[in-house]
mmCIF file of N, CA and C in Angstrom:
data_model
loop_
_atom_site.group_PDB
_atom_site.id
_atom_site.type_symbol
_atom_site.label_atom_id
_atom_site.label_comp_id
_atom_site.label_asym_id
_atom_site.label_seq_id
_atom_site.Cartn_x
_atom_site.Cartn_y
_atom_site.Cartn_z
ATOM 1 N N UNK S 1 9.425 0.057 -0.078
ATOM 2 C CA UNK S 1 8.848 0.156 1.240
ATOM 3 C C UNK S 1 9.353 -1.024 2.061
ATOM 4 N N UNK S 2 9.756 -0.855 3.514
ATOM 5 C CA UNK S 2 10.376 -1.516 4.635
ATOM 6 C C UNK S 2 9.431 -1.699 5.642
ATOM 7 N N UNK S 3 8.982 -2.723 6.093
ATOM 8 C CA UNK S 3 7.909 -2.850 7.205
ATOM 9 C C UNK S 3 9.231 -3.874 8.495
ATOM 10 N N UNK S 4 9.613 -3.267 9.685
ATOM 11 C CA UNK S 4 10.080 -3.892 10.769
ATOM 12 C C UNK S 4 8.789 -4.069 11.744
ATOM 13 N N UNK S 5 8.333 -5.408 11.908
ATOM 14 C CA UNK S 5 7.440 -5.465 12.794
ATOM 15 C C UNK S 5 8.074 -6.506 14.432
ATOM 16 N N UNK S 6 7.553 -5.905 15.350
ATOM 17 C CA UNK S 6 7.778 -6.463 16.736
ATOM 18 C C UNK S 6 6.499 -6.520 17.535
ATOM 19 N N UNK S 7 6.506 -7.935 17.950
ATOM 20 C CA UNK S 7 5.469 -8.005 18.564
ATOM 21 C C UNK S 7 5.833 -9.135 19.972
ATOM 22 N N UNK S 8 4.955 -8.402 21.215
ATOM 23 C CA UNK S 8 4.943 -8.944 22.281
ATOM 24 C C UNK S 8 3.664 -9.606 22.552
ATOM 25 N N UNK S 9 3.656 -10.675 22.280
ATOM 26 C CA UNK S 9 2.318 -11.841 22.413
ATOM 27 C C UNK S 9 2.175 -11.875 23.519
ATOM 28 N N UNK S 10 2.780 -12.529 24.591
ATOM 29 C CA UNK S 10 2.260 -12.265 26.024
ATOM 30 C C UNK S 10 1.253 -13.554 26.205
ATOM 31 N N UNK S 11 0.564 -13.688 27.317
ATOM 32 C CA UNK S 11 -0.719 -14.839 27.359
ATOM 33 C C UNK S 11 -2.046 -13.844 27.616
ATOM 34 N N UNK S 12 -2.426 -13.272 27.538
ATOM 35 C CA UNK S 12 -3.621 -12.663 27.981
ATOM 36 C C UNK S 12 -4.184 -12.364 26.066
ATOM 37 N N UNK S 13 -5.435 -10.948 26.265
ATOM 38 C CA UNK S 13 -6.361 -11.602 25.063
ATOM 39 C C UNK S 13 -5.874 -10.373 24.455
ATOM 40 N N UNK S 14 -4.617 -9.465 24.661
ATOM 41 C CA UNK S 14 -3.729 -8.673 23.696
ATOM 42 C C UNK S 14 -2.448 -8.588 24.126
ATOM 43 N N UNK S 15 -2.107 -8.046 22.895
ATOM 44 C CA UNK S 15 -0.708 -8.317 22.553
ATOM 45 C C UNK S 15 -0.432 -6.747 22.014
ATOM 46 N N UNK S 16 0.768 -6.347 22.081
ATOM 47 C CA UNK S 16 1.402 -5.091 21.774
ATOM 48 C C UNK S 16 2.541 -5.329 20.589
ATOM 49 N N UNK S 17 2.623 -4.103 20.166
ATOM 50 C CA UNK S 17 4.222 -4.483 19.321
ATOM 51 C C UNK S 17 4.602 -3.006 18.991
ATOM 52 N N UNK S 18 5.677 -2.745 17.880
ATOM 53 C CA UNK S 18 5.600 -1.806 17.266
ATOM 54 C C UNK S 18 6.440 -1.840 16.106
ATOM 55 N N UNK S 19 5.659 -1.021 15.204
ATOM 56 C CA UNK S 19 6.100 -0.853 14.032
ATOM 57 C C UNK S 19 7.074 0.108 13.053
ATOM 58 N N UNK S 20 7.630 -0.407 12.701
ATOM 59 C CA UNK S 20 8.809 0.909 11.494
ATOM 60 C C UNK S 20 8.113 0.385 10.404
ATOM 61 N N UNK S 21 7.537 1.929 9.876
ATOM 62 C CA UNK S 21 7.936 1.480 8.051
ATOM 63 C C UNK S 21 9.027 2.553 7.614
ATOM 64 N N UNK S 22 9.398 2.049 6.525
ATOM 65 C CA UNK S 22 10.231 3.288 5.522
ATOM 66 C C UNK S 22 10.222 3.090 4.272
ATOM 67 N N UNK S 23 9.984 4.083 3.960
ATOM 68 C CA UNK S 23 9.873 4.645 2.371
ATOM 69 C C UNK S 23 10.267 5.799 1.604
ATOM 70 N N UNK S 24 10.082 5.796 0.532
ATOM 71 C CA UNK S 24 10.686 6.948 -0.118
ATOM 72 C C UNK S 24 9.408 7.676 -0.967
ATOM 73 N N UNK S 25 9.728 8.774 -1.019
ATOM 74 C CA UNK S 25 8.603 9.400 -1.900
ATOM 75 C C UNK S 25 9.432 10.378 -2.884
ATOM 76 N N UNK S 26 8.876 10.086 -4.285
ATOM 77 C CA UNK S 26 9.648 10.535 -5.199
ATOM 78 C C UNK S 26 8.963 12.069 -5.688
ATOM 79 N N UNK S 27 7.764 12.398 -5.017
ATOM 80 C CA UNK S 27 7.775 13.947 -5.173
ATOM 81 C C UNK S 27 7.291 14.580 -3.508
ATOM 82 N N UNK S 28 6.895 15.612 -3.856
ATOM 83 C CA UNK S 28 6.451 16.462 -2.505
ATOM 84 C C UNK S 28 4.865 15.677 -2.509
ATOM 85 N N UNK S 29 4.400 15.292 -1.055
ATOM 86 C CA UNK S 29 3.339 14.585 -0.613
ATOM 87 C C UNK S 29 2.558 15.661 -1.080
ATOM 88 N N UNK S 30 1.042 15.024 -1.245
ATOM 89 C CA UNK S 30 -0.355 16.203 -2.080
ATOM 90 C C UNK S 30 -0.726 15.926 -1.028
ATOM 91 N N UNK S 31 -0.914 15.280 0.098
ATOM 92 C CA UNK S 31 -2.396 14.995 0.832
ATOM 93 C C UNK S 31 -1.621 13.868 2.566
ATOM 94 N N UNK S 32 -2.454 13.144 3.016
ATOM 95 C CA UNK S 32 -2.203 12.886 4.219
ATOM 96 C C UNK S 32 -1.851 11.142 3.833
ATOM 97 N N UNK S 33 -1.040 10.322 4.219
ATOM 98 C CA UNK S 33 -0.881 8.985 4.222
ATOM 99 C C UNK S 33 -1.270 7.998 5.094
ATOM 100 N N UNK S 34 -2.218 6.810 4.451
ATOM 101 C CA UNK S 34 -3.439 6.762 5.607
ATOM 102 C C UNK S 34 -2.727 5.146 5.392
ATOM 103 N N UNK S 35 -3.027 4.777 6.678
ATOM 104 C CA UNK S 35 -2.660 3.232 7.181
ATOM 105 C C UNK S 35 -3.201 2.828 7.964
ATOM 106 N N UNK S 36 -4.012 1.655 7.833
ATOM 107 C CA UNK S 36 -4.904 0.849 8.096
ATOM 108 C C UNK S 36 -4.814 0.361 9.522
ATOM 109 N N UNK S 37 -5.641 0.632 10.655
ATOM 110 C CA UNK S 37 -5.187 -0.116 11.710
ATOM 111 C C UNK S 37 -6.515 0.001 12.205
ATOM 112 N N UNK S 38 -6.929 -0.924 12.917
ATOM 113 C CA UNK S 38 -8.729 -1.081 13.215
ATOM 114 C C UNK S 38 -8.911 -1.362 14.381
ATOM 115 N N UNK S 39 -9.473 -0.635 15.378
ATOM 116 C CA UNK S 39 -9.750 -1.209 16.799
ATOM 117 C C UNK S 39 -8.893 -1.055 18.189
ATOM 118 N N UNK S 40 -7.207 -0.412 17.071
ATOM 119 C CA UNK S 40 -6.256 -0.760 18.367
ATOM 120 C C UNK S 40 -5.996 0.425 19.216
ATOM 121 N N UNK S 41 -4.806 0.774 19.701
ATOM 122 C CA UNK S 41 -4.500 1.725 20.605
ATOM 123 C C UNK S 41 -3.439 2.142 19.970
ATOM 124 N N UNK S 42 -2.984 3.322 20.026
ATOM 125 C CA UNK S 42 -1.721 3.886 19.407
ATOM 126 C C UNK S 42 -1.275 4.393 20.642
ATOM 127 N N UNK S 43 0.000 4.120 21.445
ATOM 128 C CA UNK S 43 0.858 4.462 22.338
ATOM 129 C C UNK S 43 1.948 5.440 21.895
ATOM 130 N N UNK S 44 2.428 5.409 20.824
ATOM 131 C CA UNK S 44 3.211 6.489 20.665
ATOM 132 C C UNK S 44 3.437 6.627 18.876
ATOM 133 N N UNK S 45 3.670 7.473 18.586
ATOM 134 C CA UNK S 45 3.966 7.762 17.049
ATOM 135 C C UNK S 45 4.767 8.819 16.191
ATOM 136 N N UNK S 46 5.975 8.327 16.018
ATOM 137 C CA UNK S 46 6.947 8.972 15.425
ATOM 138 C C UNK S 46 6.937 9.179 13.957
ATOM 139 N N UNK S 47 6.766 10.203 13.115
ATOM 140 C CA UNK S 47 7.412 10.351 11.870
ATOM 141 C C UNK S 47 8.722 11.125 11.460
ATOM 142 N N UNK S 48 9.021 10.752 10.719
ATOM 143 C CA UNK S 48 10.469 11.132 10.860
ATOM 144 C C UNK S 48 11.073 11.824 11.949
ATOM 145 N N UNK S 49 11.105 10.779 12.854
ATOM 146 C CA UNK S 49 11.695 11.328 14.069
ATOM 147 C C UNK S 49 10.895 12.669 15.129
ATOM 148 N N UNK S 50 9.826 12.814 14.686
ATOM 149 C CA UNK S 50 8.760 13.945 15.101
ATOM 150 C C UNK S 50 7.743 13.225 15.862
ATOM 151 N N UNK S 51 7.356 13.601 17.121
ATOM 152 C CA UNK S 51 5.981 13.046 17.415
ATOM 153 C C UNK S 51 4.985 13.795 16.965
ATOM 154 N N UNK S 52 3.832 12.743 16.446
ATOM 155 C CA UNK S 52 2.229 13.316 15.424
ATOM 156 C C UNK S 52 1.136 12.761 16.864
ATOM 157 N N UNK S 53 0.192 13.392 16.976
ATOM 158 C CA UNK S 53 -0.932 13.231 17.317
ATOM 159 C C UNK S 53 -2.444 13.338 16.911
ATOM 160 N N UNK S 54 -3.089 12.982 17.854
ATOM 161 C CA UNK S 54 -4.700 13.520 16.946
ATOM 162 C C UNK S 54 -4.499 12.590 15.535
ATOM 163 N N UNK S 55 -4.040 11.817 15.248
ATOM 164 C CA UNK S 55 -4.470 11.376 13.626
ATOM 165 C C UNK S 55 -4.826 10.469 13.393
ATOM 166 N N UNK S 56 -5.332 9.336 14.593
ATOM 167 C CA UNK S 56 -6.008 8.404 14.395
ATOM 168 C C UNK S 56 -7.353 8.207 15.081
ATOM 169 N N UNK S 57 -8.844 7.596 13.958
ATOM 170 C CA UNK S 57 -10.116 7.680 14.047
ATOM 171 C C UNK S 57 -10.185 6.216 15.080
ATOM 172 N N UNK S 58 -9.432 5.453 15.119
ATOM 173 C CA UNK S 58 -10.321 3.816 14.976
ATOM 174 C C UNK S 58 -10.061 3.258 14.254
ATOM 175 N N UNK S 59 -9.776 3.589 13.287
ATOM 176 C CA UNK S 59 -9.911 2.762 12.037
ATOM 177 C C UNK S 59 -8.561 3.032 11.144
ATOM 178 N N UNK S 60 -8.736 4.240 10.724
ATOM 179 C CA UNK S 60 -7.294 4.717 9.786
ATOM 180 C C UNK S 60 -5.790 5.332 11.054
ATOM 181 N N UNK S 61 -5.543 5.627 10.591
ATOM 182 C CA UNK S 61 -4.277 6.472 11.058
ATOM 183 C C UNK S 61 -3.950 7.694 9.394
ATOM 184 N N UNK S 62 -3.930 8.950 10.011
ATOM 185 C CA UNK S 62 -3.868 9.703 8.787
ATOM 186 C C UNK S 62 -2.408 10.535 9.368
ATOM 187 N N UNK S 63 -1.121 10.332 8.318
ATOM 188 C CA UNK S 63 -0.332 11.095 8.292
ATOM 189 C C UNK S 63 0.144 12.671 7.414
ATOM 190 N N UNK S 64 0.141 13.412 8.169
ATOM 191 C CA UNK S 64 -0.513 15.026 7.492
ATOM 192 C C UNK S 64 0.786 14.828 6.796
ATOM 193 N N UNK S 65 0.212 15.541 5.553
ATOM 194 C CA UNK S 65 1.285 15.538 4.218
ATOM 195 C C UNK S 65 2.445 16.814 4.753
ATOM 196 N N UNK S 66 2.294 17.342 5.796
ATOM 197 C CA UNK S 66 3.510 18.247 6.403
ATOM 198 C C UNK S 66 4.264 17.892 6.907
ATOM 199 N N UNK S 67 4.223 16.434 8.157
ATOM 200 C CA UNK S 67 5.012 15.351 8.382
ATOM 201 C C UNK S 67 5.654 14.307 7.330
ATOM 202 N N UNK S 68 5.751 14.479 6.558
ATOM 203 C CA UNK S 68 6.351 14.018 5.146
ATOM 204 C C UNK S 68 7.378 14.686 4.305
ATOM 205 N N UNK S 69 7.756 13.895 3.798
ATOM 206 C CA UNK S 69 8.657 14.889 2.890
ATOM 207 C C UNK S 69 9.053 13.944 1.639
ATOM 208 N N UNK S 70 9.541 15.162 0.550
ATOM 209 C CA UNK S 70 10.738 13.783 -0.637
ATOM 210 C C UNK S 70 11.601 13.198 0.015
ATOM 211 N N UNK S 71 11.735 12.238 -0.362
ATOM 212 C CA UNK S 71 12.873 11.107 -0.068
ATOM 213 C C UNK S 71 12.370 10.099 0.636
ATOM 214 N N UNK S 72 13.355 9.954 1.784
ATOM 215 C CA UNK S 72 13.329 8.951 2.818
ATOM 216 C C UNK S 72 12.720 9.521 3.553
ATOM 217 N N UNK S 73 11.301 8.564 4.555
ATOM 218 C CA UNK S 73 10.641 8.681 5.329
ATOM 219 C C UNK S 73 10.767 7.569 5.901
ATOM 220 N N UNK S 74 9.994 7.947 7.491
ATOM 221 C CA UNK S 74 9.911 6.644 8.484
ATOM 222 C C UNK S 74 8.739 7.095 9.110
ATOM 223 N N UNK S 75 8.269 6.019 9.569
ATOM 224 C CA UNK S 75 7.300 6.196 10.572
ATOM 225 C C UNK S 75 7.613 4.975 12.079
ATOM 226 N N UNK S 76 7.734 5.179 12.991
ATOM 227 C CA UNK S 76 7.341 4.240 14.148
ATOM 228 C C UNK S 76 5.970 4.440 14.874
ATOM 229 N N UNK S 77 5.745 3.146 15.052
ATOM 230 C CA UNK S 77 4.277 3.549 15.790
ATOM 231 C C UNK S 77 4.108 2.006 17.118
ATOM 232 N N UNK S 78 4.104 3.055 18.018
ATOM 233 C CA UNK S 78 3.758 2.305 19.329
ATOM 234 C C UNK S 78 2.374 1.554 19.398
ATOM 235 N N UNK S 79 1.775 0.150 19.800
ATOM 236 C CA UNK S 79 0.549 0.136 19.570
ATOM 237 C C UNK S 79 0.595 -1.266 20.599
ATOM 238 N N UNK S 80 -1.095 -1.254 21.151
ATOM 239 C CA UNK S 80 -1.716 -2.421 21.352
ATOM 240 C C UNK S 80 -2.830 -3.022 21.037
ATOM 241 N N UNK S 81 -3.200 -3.908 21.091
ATOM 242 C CA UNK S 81 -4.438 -4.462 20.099
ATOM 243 C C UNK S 81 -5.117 -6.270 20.889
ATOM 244 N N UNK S 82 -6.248 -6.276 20.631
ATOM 245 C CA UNK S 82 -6.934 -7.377 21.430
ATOM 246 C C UNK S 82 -6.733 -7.933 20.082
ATOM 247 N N UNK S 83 -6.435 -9.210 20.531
ATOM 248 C CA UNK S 83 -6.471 -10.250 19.467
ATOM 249 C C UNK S 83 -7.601 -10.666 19.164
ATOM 250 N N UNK S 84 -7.809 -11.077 17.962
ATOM 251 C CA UNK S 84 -9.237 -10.981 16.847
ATOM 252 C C UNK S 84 -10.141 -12.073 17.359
ATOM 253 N N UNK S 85 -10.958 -12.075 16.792
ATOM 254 C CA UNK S 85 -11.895 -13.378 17.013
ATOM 255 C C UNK S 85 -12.885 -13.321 16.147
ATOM 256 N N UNK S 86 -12.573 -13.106 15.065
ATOM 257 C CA UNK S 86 -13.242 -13.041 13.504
ATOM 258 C C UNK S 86 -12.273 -13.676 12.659
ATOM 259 N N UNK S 87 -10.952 -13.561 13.117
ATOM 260 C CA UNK S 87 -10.508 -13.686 11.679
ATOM 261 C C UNK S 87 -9.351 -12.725 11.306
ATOM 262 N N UNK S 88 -10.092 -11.644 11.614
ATOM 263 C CA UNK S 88 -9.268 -10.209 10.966
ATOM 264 C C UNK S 88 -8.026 -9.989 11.679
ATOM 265 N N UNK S 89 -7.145 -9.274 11.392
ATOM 266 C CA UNK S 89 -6.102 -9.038 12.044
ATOM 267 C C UNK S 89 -5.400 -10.051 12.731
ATOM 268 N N UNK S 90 -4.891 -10.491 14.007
ATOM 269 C CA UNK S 90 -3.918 -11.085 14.404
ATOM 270 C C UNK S 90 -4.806 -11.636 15.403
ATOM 271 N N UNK S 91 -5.203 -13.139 15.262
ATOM 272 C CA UNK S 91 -5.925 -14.300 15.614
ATOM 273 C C UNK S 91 -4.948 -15.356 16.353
ATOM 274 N N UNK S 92 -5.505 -15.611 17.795
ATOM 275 C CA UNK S 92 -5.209 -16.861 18.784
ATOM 276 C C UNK S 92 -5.697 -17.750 19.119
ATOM 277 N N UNK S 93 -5.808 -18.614 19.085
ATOM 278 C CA UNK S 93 -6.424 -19.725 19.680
ATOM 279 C C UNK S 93 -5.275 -20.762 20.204
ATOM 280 N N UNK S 94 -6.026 -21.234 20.895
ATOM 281 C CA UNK S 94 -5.336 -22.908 21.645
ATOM 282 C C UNK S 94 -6.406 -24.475 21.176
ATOM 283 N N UNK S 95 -5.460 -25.022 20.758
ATOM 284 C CA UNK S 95 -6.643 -26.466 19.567
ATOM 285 C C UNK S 95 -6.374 -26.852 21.053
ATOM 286 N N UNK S 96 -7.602 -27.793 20.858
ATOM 287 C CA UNK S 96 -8.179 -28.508 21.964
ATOM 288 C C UNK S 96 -7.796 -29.943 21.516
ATOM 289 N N UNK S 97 -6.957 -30.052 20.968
ATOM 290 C CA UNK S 97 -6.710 -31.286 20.519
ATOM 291 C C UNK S 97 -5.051 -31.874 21.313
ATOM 292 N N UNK S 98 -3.983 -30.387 20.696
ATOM 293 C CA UNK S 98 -3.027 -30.845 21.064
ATOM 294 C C UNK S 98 -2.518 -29.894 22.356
ATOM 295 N N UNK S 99 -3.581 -29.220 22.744
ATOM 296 C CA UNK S 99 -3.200 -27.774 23.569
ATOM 297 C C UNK S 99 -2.277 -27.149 23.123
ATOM 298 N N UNK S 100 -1.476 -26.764 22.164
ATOM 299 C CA UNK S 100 -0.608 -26.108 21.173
ATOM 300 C C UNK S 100 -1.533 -24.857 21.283
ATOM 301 N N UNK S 101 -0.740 -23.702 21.455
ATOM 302 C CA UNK S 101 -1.398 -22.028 21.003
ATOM 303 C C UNK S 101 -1.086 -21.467 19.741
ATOM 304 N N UNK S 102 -2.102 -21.382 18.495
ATOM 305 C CA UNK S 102 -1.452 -21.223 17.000
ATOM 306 C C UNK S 102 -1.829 -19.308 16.870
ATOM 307 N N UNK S 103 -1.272 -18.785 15.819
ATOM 308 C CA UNK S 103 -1.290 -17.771 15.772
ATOM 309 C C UNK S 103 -1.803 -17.664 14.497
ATOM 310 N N UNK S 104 -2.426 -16.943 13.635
ATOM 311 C CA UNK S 104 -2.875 -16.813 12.189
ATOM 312 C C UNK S 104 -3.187 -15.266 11.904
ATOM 313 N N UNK S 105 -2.759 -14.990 11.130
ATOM 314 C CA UNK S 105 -3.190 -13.607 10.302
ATOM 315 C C UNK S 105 -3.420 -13.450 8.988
ATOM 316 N N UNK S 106 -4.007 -12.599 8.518
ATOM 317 C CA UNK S 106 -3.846 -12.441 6.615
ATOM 318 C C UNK S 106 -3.282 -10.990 6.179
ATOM 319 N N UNK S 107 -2.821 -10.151 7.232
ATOM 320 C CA UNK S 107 -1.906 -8.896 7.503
ATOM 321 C C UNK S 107 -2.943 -8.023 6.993
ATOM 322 N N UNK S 108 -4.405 -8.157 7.294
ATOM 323 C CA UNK S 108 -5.485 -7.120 6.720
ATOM 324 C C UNK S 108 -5.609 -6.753 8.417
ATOM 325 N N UNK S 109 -6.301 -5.292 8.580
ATOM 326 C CA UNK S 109 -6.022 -4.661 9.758
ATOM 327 C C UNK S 109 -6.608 -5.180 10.611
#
């Protein structure tokens, strides 16, 4: 598995990016492939080169096992997202010490 991530930080309290994964699947998919994304916006979403809709709650993103196939797969996914303030996901702050703007994540959604 291949994760290309891009992200446009920007100064305001979100940031956008977008994502490629790719992978391979060594039989025919049983079911839907679910990836974690919590809170954000999905702007656009390609699987193998196909646009998918309707498949994200809030929380998951579910890719229908018909958009799939053996082999090589991809997914791109357009997205924006408010930066965290827990912790979770992709965290900003500015220290009041050196006015420096640090960035922190733990790549959980």
């Amino acid at each position: 598995m291949k994760y290309d991530l891009y992200f446009n930080l920007g100064t305001g309290d979100h940031f956008s990016g977008r994502s490629r994964i790719a992978f391979d699947l060594v039989s025919e998919p049983r079911g839907p492939l679910r990836l974690d994304f919590s809170a954000g916006k999905i702007q656009g979403l390609l699987v193998n080169g196909r646009q998918v809709s309707d498949v994200y709650d809030g929380l998951l993103i579910r890719i229908p096992a018909s958009a799939l196939m053996k082999g090589a797969n991809r997914i791109d996914i357009s997205f924006s997202h408010a930066y965290s303030t827990t912790g979770d996901g992709l965290y900003r702050s500015t220290d009041a010490t050196d006015g420096n703007t640090y960035l922190y994540s733990n790549f959980e959604p």
